[in-house]
GROMACS .gro file of C-alpha atoms in nm:
model
  294
    1MET     CA    1   0.029   0.037   0.010
    2THR     CA    2   0.080   0.353  -0.044
    3GLU     CA    3   0.044   0.646   0.174
    4LEU     CA    4  -0.308   0.863   0.206
    5SER     CA    5  -0.348   1.150  -0.013
    6THR     CA    6  -0.624   1.386  -0.002
    7VAL     CA    7  -0.924   1.397  -0.254
    8LEU     CA    8  -1.137   1.641  -0.070
    9SER     CA    9  -1.099   1.862   0.244
   10GLY     CA   10  -1.309   2.103   0.426
   11MET     CA   11  -1.649   1.908   0.443
   12SER     CA   12  -1.847   1.876   0.748
   13PHE     CA   13  -1.893   1.483   0.745
   14LEU     CA   14  -1.880   1.287   0.453
   15GLU     CA   15  -2.077   0.926   0.432
   16GLY     CA   16  -2.196   0.724   0.140
   17PRO     CA   17  -1.887   0.706  -0.117
   18ARG     CA   18  -1.976   0.513  -0.397
   19TRP     CA   19  -1.727   0.470  -0.744
   20ARG     CA   20  -1.971   0.554  -1.068
   21ASP     CA   21  -1.880   0.678  -1.424
   22GLY     CA   22  -1.544   0.745  -1.388
   23ARG     CA   23  -1.595   0.988  -1.069
   24ILE     CA   24  -1.632   0.955  -0.681
   25TRP     CA   25  -1.964   1.015  -0.541
   26VAL     CA   26  -1.990   1.127  -0.161
   27SER     CA   27  -2.283   1.279   0.089
   28ASP     CA   28  -2.176   1.605   0.310
   29PHE     CA   29  -2.404   1.552   0.568
   30TYR     CA   30  -2.443   1.927   0.702
   31THR     CA   31  -2.371   2.099   0.391
   32HIS     CA   32  -2.661   1.888   0.260
   33ARG     CA   33  -2.513   1.823  -0.066
   34VAL     CA   34  -2.451   1.532  -0.262
   35LEU     CA   35  -2.093   1.582  -0.434
   36SER     CA   36  -1.891   1.403  -0.743
   37ALA     CA   37  -1.551   1.439  -0.799
   38ARG     CA   38  -1.291   1.299  -1.017
   39ALA     CA   39  -1.053   1.035  -0.835
   40ASP     CA   40  -0.765   1.298  -0.740
   41GLY     CA   41  -1.046   1.568  -0.625
   42SER     CA   42  -1.062   1.780  -0.935
   43ASP     CA   43  -1.369   1.907  -1.096
   44LEU     CA   44  -1.590   1.879  -0.834
   45ARG     CA   45  -1.959   1.907  -0.868
   46THR     CA   46  -2.304   1.940  -0.662
   47GLU     CA   47  -2.508   1.661  -0.788
   48ALA     CA   48  -2.760   1.749  -0.586
   49GLU     CA   49  -2.881   1.973  -0.256
   50VAL     CA   50  -3.098   1.753   0.010
   51PRO     CA   51  -3.228   1.992   0.264
   52GLN     CA   52  -3.308   1.688   0.516
   53GLN     CA   53  -2.937   1.556   0.497
   54PRO     CA   54  -2.813   1.309   0.239
   55SER     CA   55  -2.686   0.961   0.357
   56GLY     CA   56  -2.640   0.621   0.127
   57LEU     CA   57  -2.639   0.646  -0.281
   58GLY     CA   58  -2.759   0.454  -0.550
   59TRP     CA   59  -2.889   0.439  -0.916
   60LEU     CA   60  -3.143   0.261  -1.066
   61PRO     CA   61  -3.095   0.053  -1.372
   62ASP     CA   62  -3.181   0.361  -1.599
   63GLY     CA   63  -2.917   0.544  -1.441
   64ARG     CA   64  -3.126   0.781  -1.210
   65LEU     CA   65  -2.948   0.897  -0.875
   66LEU     CA   66  -3.158   0.785  -0.572
   67VAL     CA   67  -3.065   0.969  -0.290
   68VAL     CA   68  -3.170   0.872   0.129
   69SER     CA   69  -3.293   1.203   0.261
   70MET     CA   70  -3.230   1.115   0.629
   71ARG     CA   71  -3.458   1.324   0.885
   72ASP     CA   72  -3.794   1.317   0.667
   73ARG     CA   73  -3.714   0.962   0.623
   74ARG     CA   74  -3.746   0.969   0.229
   75ILE     CA   75  -3.586   0.794  -0.056
   76LEU     CA   76  -3.546   1.082  -0.327
   77ARG     CA   77  -3.516   1.027  -0.678
   78ARG     CA   78  -3.308   1.276  -0.939
   79GLU     CA   79  -3.466   1.284  -1.252
   80PRO     CA   80  -3.300   1.401  -1.582
   81ASP     CA   81  -3.398   1.732  -1.592
   82GLY     CA   82  -3.193   1.732  -1.223
   83SER     CA   83  -3.487   1.811  -0.991
   84LEU     CA   84  -3.565   1.594  -0.702
   85VAL     CA   85  -3.866   1.383  -0.629
   86THR     CA   86  -3.960   1.142  -0.383
   87HIS     CA   87  -3.881   0.785  -0.519
   88ALA     CA   88  -4.056   0.641  -0.145
   89ASP     CA   89  -4.154   0.758   0.168
   90LEU     CA   90  -4.053   0.523   0.465
   91SER     CA   91  -4.174   0.796   0.716
   92GLY     CA   92  -4.433   0.532   0.809
   93HIS     CA   93  -4.223   0.236   0.857
   94ALA     CA   94  -3.893   0.411   1.034
   95GLU     CA   95  -3.926   0.587   1.367
   96HIS     CA   96  -3.572   0.751   1.347
   97VAL     CA   97  -3.375   0.894   1.089
   98LEU     CA   98  -3.249   0.681   0.748
   99ASN     CA   99  -2.908   0.573   0.702
  100ASP     CA  100  -2.735   0.392   0.423
  101MET     CA  101  -2.852   0.213   0.175
  102VAL     CA  102  -2.786  -0.027  -0.156
  103VAL     CA  103  -2.963  -0.083  -0.474
  104ASP     CA  104  -2.971  -0.385  -0.648
  105GLY     CA  105  -2.949  -0.434  -1.011
  106GLY     CA  106  -3.354  -0.437  -1.097
  107GLY     CA  107  -3.387  -0.113  -0.859
  108GLY     CA  108  -3.442  -0.245  -0.562
  109LEU     CA  109  -3.321  -0.139  -0.237
  110TRP     CA  110  -3.281  -0.225   0.140
  111VAL     CA  111  -3.182   0.091   0.349
  112GLY     CA  112  -3.141   0.122   0.731
  113SER     CA  113  -3.223   0.339   1.011
  114PHE     CA  114  -3.063   0.479   1.329
  115GLY     CA  115  -3.361   0.271   1.569
  116PHE     CA  116  -3.318   0.569   1.812
  117ASP     CA  117  -3.188   0.933   1.865
  118LEU     CA  118  -2.817   0.864   1.883
  119MET     CA  119  -2.696   1.207   1.884
  120ASN     CA  120  -2.908   1.285   2.195
  121GLY     CA  121  -2.776   0.996   2.404
  122ALA     CA  122  -3.074   0.803   2.387
  123PRO     CA  123  -3.102   0.449   2.518
  124ARG     CA  124  -2.993   0.181   2.234
  125ALA     CA  125  -3.283   0.037   1.995
  126ALA     CA  126  -3.280  -0.190   1.731
  127ALA     CA  127  -3.453  -0.189   1.398
  128PRO     CA  128  -3.480  -0.345   1.094
  129LEU     CA  129  -3.370  -0.324   0.731
  130LEU     CA  130  -3.669  -0.186   0.525
  131ARG     CA  131  -3.724  -0.273   0.132
  132VAL     CA  132  -3.841  -0.076  -0.160
  133ALA     CA  133  -3.925  -0.265  -0.417
  134PRO     CA  134  -3.884  -0.206  -0.786
  135ASP     CA  135  -4.270  -0.096  -0.777
  136GLY     CA  136  -4.244   0.134  -0.463
  137ALA     CA  137  -4.374  -0.113  -0.209
  138VAL     CA  138  -4.212  -0.086   0.125
  139SER     CA  139  -4.172  -0.376   0.407
  140VAL     CA  140  -3.981  -0.469   0.652
  141ALA     CA  141  -3.673  -0.701   0.522
  142SER     CA  142  -3.518  -0.825   0.822
  143GLU     CA  143  -3.492  -0.870   1.221
  144PRO     CA  144  -3.447  -0.569   1.411
  145LEU     CA  145  -3.051  -0.499   1.381
  146HIS     CA  146  -2.825  -0.340   1.603
  147PHE     CA  147  -2.761  -0.039   1.407
  148ALA     CA  148  -2.747  -0.142   1.086
  149ASN     CA  149  -2.495   0.081   0.887
  150GLY     CA  150  -2.314   0.031   0.562
  151PRO     CA  151  -2.476  -0.236   0.315
  152ALA     CA  152  -2.311  -0.479   0.031
  153LEU     CA  153  -2.431  -0.741  -0.203
  154THR     CA  154  -2.221  -1.010  -0.259
  155GLY     CA  155  -2.319  -1.310  -0.472
  156GLY     CA  156  -2.632  -1.383  -0.358
  157ASP     CA  157  -2.627  -1.190  -0.046
  158LEU     CA  158  -2.680  -0.866   0.115
  159VAL     CA  159  -2.434  -0.799   0.366
  160VAL     CA  160  -2.445  -0.537   0.656
  161ALA     CA  161  -2.257  -0.383   0.890
  162GLU     CA  162  -2.409  -0.386   1.276
  163THR     CA  163  -2.229  -0.098   1.439
  164PHE     CA  164  -2.326  -0.168   1.822
  165GLY     CA  165  -2.317  -0.559   1.681
  166ASN     CA  166  -1.947  -0.595   1.638
  167ARG     CA  167  -2.029  -0.791   1.341
  168LEU     CA  168  -2.127  -0.771   0.967
  169SER     CA  169  -2.449  -1.006   0.907
  170ALA     CA  170  -2.538  -1.170   0.594
  171PHE     CA  171  -2.876  -1.278   0.450
  172ALA     CA  172  -2.973  -1.504   0.168
  173ILE     CA  173  -3.168  -1.296  -0.131
  174GLY     CA  174  -3.475  -1.433  -0.248
  175GLU     CA  175  -3.613  -1.425  -0.616
  176ASP     CA  176  -3.858  -1.162  -0.477
  177GLY     CA  177  -3.593  -0.958  -0.263
  178THR     CA  178  -3.729  -1.080   0.047
  179LEU     CA  179  -3.455  -1.179   0.331
  180GLY     CA  180  -3.332  -1.508   0.413
  181PRO     CA  181  -3.258  -1.574   0.845
  182ARG     CA  182  -2.968  -1.345   0.958
  183ARG     CA  183  -2.605  -1.533   1.023
  184ASP     CA  184  -2.274  -1.374   1.074
  185TRP     CA  185  -2.070  -1.305   0.801
  186ALA     CA  186  -1.777  -1.177   1.027
  187ALA     CA  187  -1.794  -1.142   1.367
  188PHE     CA  188  -1.559  -0.953   1.601
  189GLY     CA  189  -1.675  -0.994   1.959
  190PRO     CA  190  -1.999  -0.990   2.150
  191LEU     CA  191  -2.283  -0.790   2.125
  192ALA     CA  192  -2.269  -0.471   2.279
  193ALA     CA  193  -2.455  -0.495   2.631
  194ALA     CA  194  -2.484  -0.142   2.786
  195GLU     CA  195  -2.810   0.091   2.659
  196ASP     CA  196  -2.612   0.391   2.668
  197PRO     CA  197  -2.487   0.419   2.313
  198PHE     CA  198  -2.165   0.573   2.404
  199ASP     CA  199  -2.116   0.326   2.669
  200ALA     CA  200  -2.201   0.083   2.443
  201ILE     CA  201  -1.929   0.215   2.189
  202ALA     CA  202  -1.649   0.150   2.461
  203GLU     CA  203  -1.744  -0.231   2.476
  204LEU     CA  204  -1.672  -0.302   2.098
  205THR     CA  205  -1.384  -0.451   1.938
  206VAL     CA  206  -1.471  -0.324   1.604
  207ALA     CA  207  -1.749  -0.056   1.554
  208PRO     CA  208  -1.830  -0.132   1.153
  209ASP     CA  209  -1.945   0.167   0.968
  210GLY     CA  210  -1.951   0.215   0.602
  211ILE     CA  211  -1.808  -0.074   0.402
  212SER     CA  212  -1.660  -0.123   0.046
  213ALA     CA  213  -1.831  -0.367  -0.178
  214PRO     CA  214  -1.651  -0.696  -0.251
  215ASP     CA  215  -1.324  -0.698  -0.356
  216ALA     CA  216  -1.205  -0.933  -0.643
  217GLU     CA  217  -1.121  -1.216  -0.366
  218GLY     CA  218  -1.482  -1.162  -0.203
  219ALA     CA  219  -1.333  -0.901   0.088
  220ILE     CA  220  -1.528  -0.644   0.226
  221TRP     CA  221  -1.324  -0.307   0.332
  222VAL     CA  222  -1.470  -0.221   0.705
  223ALA     CA  223  -1.497   0.127   0.781
  224ASP     CA  224  -1.411   0.086   1.199
  225ALA     CA  225  -1.569   0.401   1.341
  226ILE     CA  226  -1.385   0.373   1.699
  227GLY     CA  227  -1.023   0.214   1.550
  228ASN     CA  228  -0.927   0.541   1.329
  229ARG     CA  229  -0.895   0.274   1.058
  230ALA     CA  230  -1.017   0.071   0.773
  231ILE     CA  231  -0.975  -0.279   0.792
  232ARG     CA  232  -0.982  -0.555   0.508
  233VAL     CA  233  -1.187  -0.873   0.620
  234ARG     CA  234  -1.279  -1.192   0.432
  235PRO     CA  235  -1.573  -1.423   0.487
  236GLY     CA  236  -1.570  -1.573   0.843
  237GLY     CA  237  -1.375  -1.252   1.021
  238LEU     CA  238  -1.023  -1.293   0.886
  239ILE     CA  239  -0.849  -0.972   0.967
  240ASP     CA  240  -0.568  -0.941   0.662
  241GLY     CA  241  -0.524  -0.590   0.581
  242GLU     CA  242  -0.561  -0.245   0.768
  243VAL     CA  243  -0.516   0.127   0.673
  244SER     CA  244  -0.450   0.347   0.951
  245THR     CA  245  -0.608   0.728   0.948
  246ALA     CA  246  -0.396   0.817   1.254
  247GLN     CA  247  -0.557   1.068   1.451
  248VAL     CA  248  -0.887   1.087   1.287
  249GLY     CA  249  -1.198   0.864   1.228
  250THR     CA  250  -1.278   0.695   0.932
  251PHE     CA  251  -1.679   0.645   0.919
  252ALA     CA  252  -1.720   0.474   0.504
  253CYS     CA  253  -1.522   0.360   0.271
  254ALA     CA  254  -1.538   0.257  -0.114
  255LEU     CA  255  -1.288   0.096  -0.385
  256GLY     CA  256  -1.260   0.259  -0.708
  257GLY     CA  257  -1.068   0.428  -0.916
  258ASP     CA  258  -1.017   0.354  -1.265
  259ASP     CA  259  -0.858   0.026  -1.229
  260GLY     CA  260  -1.043  -0.036  -0.877
  261ARG     CA  261  -0.733  -0.010  -0.668
  262THR     CA  262  -0.803   0.318  -0.505
  263LEU     CA  263  -0.955   0.316  -0.141
  264PHE     CA  264  -1.183   0.597  -0.092
  265LEU     CA  265  -1.200   0.680   0.295
  266CYS     CA  266  -1.463   0.914   0.490
  267THR     CA  267  -1.254   1.067   0.785
  268ALA     CA  268  -1.378   1.327   1.039
  269PRO     CA  269  -1.242   1.354   1.393
  270GLY     CA  270  -1.553   1.234   1.530
  271PHE     CA  271  -1.917   1.184   1.424
  272ALA     CA  272  -2.086   1.349   1.678
  273GLU     CA  273  -2.333   1.607   1.520
  274HIS     CA  274  -2.340   1.913   1.740
  275GLU     CA  275  -1.937   1.894   1.673
  276ARG     CA  276  -1.974   1.856   1.270
  277ARG     CA  277  -2.246   2.044   1.166
  278ASP     CA  278  -2.024   2.367   1.211
  279THR     CA  279  -1.703   2.250   1.149
  280ARG     CA  280  -1.549   2.171   0.818
  281LEU     CA  281  -1.278   1.921   0.907
  282GLY     CA  282  -1.425   1.605   0.727
  283GLU     CA  283  -1.221   1.477   0.408
  284LEU     CA  284  -1.211   1.228   0.126
  285LEU     CA  285  -0.872   1.024   0.136
  286ALA     CA  286  -0.759   0.777  -0.078
  287VAL     CA  287  -0.483   0.502  -0.068
  288ARG     CA  288  -0.420   0.260  -0.309
  289VAL     CA  289  -0.448  -0.145  -0.262
  290ALA     CA  290  -0.330  -0.444  -0.377
  291VAL     CA  291  -0.673  -0.604  -0.467
  292PRO     CA  292  -0.893  -0.418  -0.668
  293ALA     CA  293  -1.266  -0.387  -0.688
  294ALA     CA  294  -1.450  -0.704  -0.832
   0.00000   0.00000   0.00000
C-alpha cells in the first residue's frame, strides 16, 4: 500500500462514498449536498441538494440517482432535468433517521435506520432493514438489527454492518427480494450490552460503519468507527489488511478508481453532530490497495 492522499477537504461529515462513471460520489451531511469529483478531487460538482440531510446513494437501472434523505425518511430520485422527487416515503416504517442503503440490479433497495436518537444519547434500540421494491412497495425486510450501517451485495447475499453488533451480518436474497435468516458474515466480538450508546461504544472490538463492495477476492473493506482505520475482512471474519487514518475517525469507505485499486475513506475528527455541523474538518482520503474491486 502507498501513503494516504487527500482527495477532498473542507467538508462537514462525509458518508456513502460510491464510485460510478469515472467519479467518486459522496454525501456531505451538514452542507446537505451530494458531491462528485474525479479520483484526484478535481472537477468537484454538486449533484444534488438535500435539505433533510443526504446519506446513502445508489442508481436505478436507467441511471437515475437515488439518495437517502435522512431526517424526513424518504428516498429521493433525481430526474433527468436535475429535479428531486420522492421515490419512496418510509416515514411510516421508520421512527428515526434513515441511514445507508444499497440498490440491486433490478432497482430494488434496502435501507437501514438508526433505531434511536443517537446524537442525544438516547437508549439503544434495534431496527430492521426496510425494502423498497422496484414498484415502490415498502416492507420490513429483516429482524431488528443493532444499528444497521453500510450494506453491500455479494453473490446472492446482502451483507450489512451492525455497528453496535460488533459484526457484519449476511442475508440470502430471494428472487422477490425477500431476505432469509440473519447469519454472521464476520463476528468481531460479542454484542454490546449497555443501553447507553456511548457506554456501548466502549464495549466494541470493531465498530463497523460504512463498508465497500467486495473486492476481486471476495473480501470487504470495513470502516472501523472506533479504530481510526479501515480493515480488510474476509468471509468468516479474518482481518488481513489495515489502513490507519491516525488521529481521525474513519466512517465509510469504497473501492474505485479507473483500475479499482483506490480505496476512498471518509474521515473526520468524530461523528457527533454538535461537533461536525458547524465545522469543516471532514476529508475524503485515498490509498492504493493490492486487490481491485470485483
